[in-house]
Short mmCIF file of C-alpha atoms in Angstrom, two decimals:
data_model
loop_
_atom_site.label_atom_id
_atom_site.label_comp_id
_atom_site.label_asym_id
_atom_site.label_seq_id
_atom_site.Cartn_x
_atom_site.Cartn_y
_atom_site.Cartn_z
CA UNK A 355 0.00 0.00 0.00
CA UNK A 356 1.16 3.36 -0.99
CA UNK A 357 2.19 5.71 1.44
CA UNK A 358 -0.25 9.09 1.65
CA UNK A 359 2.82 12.04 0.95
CA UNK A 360 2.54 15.24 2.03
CA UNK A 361 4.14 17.90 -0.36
CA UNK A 362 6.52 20.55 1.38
CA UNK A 363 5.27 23.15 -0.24
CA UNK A 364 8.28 25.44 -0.54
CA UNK A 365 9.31 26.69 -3.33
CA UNK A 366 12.78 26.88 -3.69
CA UNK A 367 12.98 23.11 -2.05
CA UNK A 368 10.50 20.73 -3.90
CA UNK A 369 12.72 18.10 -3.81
CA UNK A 370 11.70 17.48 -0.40
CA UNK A 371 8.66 15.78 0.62
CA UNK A 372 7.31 15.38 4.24
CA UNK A 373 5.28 12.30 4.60
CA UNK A 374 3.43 10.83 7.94
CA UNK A 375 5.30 8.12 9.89
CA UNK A 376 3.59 4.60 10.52
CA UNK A 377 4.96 2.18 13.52
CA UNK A 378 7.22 0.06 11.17
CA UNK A 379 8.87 3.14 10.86
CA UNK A 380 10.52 3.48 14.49
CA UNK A 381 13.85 1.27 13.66
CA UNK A 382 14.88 3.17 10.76
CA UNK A 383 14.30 6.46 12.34
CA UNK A 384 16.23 5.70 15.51
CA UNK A 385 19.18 4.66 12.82
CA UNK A 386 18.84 7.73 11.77
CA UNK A 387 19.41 9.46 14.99
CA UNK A 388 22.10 7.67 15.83
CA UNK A 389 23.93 8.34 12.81
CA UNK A 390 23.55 11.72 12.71
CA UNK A 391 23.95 11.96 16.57
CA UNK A 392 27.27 10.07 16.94
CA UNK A 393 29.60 13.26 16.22
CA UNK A 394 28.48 15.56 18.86
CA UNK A 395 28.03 12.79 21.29
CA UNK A 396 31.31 11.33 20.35
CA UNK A 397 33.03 14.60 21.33
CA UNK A 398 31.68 14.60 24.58
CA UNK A 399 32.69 10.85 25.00
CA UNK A 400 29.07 9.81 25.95
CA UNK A 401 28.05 7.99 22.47
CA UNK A 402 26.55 4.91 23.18
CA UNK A 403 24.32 3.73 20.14
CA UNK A 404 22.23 1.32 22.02
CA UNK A 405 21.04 3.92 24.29
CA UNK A 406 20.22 6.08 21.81
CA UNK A 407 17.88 3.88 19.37
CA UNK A 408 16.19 2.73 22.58
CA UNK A 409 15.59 6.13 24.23
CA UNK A 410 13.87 7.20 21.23
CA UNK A 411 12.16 4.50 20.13
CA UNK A 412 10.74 4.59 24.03
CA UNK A 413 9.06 7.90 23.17
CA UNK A 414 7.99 7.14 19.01
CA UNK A 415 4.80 8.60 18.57
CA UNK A 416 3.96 8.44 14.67
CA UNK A 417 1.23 11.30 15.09
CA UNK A 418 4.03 13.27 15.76
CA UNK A 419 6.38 11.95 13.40
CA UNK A 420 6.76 13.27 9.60
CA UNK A 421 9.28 11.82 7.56
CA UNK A 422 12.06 13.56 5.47
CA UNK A 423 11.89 12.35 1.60
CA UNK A 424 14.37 13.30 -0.90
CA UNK A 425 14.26 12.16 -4.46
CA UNK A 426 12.02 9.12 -2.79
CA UNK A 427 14.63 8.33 -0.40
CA UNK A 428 14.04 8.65 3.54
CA UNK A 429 16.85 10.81 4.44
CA UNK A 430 15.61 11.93 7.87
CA UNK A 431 12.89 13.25 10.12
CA UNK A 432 11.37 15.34 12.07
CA UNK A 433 9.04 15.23 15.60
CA UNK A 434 6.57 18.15 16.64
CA UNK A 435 4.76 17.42 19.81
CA UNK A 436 1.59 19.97 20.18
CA UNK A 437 1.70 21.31 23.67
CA UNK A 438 -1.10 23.73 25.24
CA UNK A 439 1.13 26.51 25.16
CA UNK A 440 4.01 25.57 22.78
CA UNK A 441 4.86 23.18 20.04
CA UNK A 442 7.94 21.30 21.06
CA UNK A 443 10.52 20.57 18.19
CA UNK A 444 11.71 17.27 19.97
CA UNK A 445 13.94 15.83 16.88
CA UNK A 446 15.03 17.08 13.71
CA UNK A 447 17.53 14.58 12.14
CA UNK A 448 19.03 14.42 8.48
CA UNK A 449 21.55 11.75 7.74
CA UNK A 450 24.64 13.46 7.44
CA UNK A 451 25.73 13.11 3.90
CA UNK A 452 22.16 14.91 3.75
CA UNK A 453 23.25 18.45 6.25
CA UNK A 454 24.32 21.63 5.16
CA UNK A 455 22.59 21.69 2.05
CA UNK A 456 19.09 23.65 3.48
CA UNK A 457 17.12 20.84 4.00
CA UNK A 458 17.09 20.96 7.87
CA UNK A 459 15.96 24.88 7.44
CA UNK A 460 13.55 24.35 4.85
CA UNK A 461 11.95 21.76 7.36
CA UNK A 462 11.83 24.15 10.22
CA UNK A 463 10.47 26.45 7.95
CA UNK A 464 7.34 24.60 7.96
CA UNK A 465 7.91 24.01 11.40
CA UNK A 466 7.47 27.81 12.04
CA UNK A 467 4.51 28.49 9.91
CA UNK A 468 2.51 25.65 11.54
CA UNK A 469 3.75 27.48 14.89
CA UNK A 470 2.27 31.02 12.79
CA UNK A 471 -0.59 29.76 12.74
CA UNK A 472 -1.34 28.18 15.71
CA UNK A 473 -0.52 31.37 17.19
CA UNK A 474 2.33 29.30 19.48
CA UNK A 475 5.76 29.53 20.05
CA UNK A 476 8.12 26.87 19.28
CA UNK A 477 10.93 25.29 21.61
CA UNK A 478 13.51 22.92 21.57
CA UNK A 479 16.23 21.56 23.27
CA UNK A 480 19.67 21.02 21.69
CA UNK A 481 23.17 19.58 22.81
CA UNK A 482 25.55 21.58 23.99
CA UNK A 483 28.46 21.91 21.83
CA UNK A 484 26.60 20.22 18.77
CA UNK A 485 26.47 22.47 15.90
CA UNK A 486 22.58 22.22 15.80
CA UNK A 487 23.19 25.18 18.27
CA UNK A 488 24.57 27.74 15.30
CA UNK A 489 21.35 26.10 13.17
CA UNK A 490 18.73 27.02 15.64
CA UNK A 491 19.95 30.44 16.02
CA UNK A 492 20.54 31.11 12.58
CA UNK A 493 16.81 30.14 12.33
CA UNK A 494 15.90 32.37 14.63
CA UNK A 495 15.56 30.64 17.44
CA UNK A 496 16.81 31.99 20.78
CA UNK A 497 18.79 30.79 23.82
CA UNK A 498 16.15 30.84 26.92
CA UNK A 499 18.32 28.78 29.26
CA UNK A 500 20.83 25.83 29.79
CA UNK A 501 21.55 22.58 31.99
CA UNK A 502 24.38 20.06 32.28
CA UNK A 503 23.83 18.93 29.02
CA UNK A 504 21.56 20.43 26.82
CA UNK A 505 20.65 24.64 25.73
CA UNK A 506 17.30 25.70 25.81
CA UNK A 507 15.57 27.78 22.74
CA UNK A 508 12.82 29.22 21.75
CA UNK A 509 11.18 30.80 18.53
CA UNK A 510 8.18 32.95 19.05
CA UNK A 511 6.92 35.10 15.74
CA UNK A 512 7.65 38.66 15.39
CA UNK A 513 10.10 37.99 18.07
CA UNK A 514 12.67 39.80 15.86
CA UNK A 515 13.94 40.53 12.49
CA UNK A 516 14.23 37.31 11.20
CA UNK A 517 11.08 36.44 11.39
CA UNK A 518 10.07 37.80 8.11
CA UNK A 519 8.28 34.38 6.71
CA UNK A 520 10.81 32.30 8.22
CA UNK A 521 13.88 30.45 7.95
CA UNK A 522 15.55 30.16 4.26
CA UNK A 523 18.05 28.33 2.90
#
């Protein structure tokens, strides 16, 4: 059975398509995470690859889930949670040969405009020392706080001058 696709519809980036996840979907996703994980966690010494397929397939929800198609190829993905008062960006991954390219910001792109049109802010949590950190800023997302381990942002519209119909890239 065919898949139902969702088109990304932006237009410098119609390569990309953003399709629903389904419960099968889980093992190749947390792949996926761990891939693209492994450098930032291998700088801090704490990469452990068992531990990270299991702590996210612990918290999988497909409703939240949208995979990242290129050229008909699952190349990453990306987890919105609705909260009353937020939507939480909880992963964003893109196999690595698949980063730096605009892909990630063309998917928080739509990210944001959902978040427009809820009328919500958007937050996430990222690393520290991972280079998501320079992505989410240069998205225009801001540092609210830190902890051992992990920075705190958040993205709220009109917040400033980048938020003139998103990121690009």
């Amino acid at each position: 059975m065919e898949r139902a696709r969702a088109v990304l519809l932006i237009p410098d980036r119609t390569d990309i398509l953003l399709a629903p996840a389904k419960a099968e979907d889980g093992p190749r996703l947390a792949e996926i995470r761990v891939d693209a994980m492994r450098p930032s966690l291998e700088a801090l010494d704490r990469f452990d690859p068992v531990r990270a397929r299991e702590r996210f397939l612990g918290s999988f929800a497909p409703p939240d889930t949208r995979l990242i198609e290129v050229d008909g190829d699952l190349v990453g993905f990306v987890v919105v949670r609705r909260r009353e008062d937020h939507l939480y960006l909880d992963h964003l991954y893109l196999r690595p040969n698949m980063q730096g390219v605009g892909r990630g910001k063309a998917v928080v792109k739509v990210v944001l405009q959902e978040a427009r049109d809820a009328g919500l802010p958007v937050r996430l949590m990222a690393l520290r020392g991972s280079r998501a950190n320079a992505f989410y800023e240069s998205c225009g997302f801001r540092l609210t706080g830190s902890d051992s381990w992990d920075n705190h942002y958040e993205w709220r519209t009109g917040a400033d001058p980048s938020d003139q119909g998103g990121a690009t890239g």
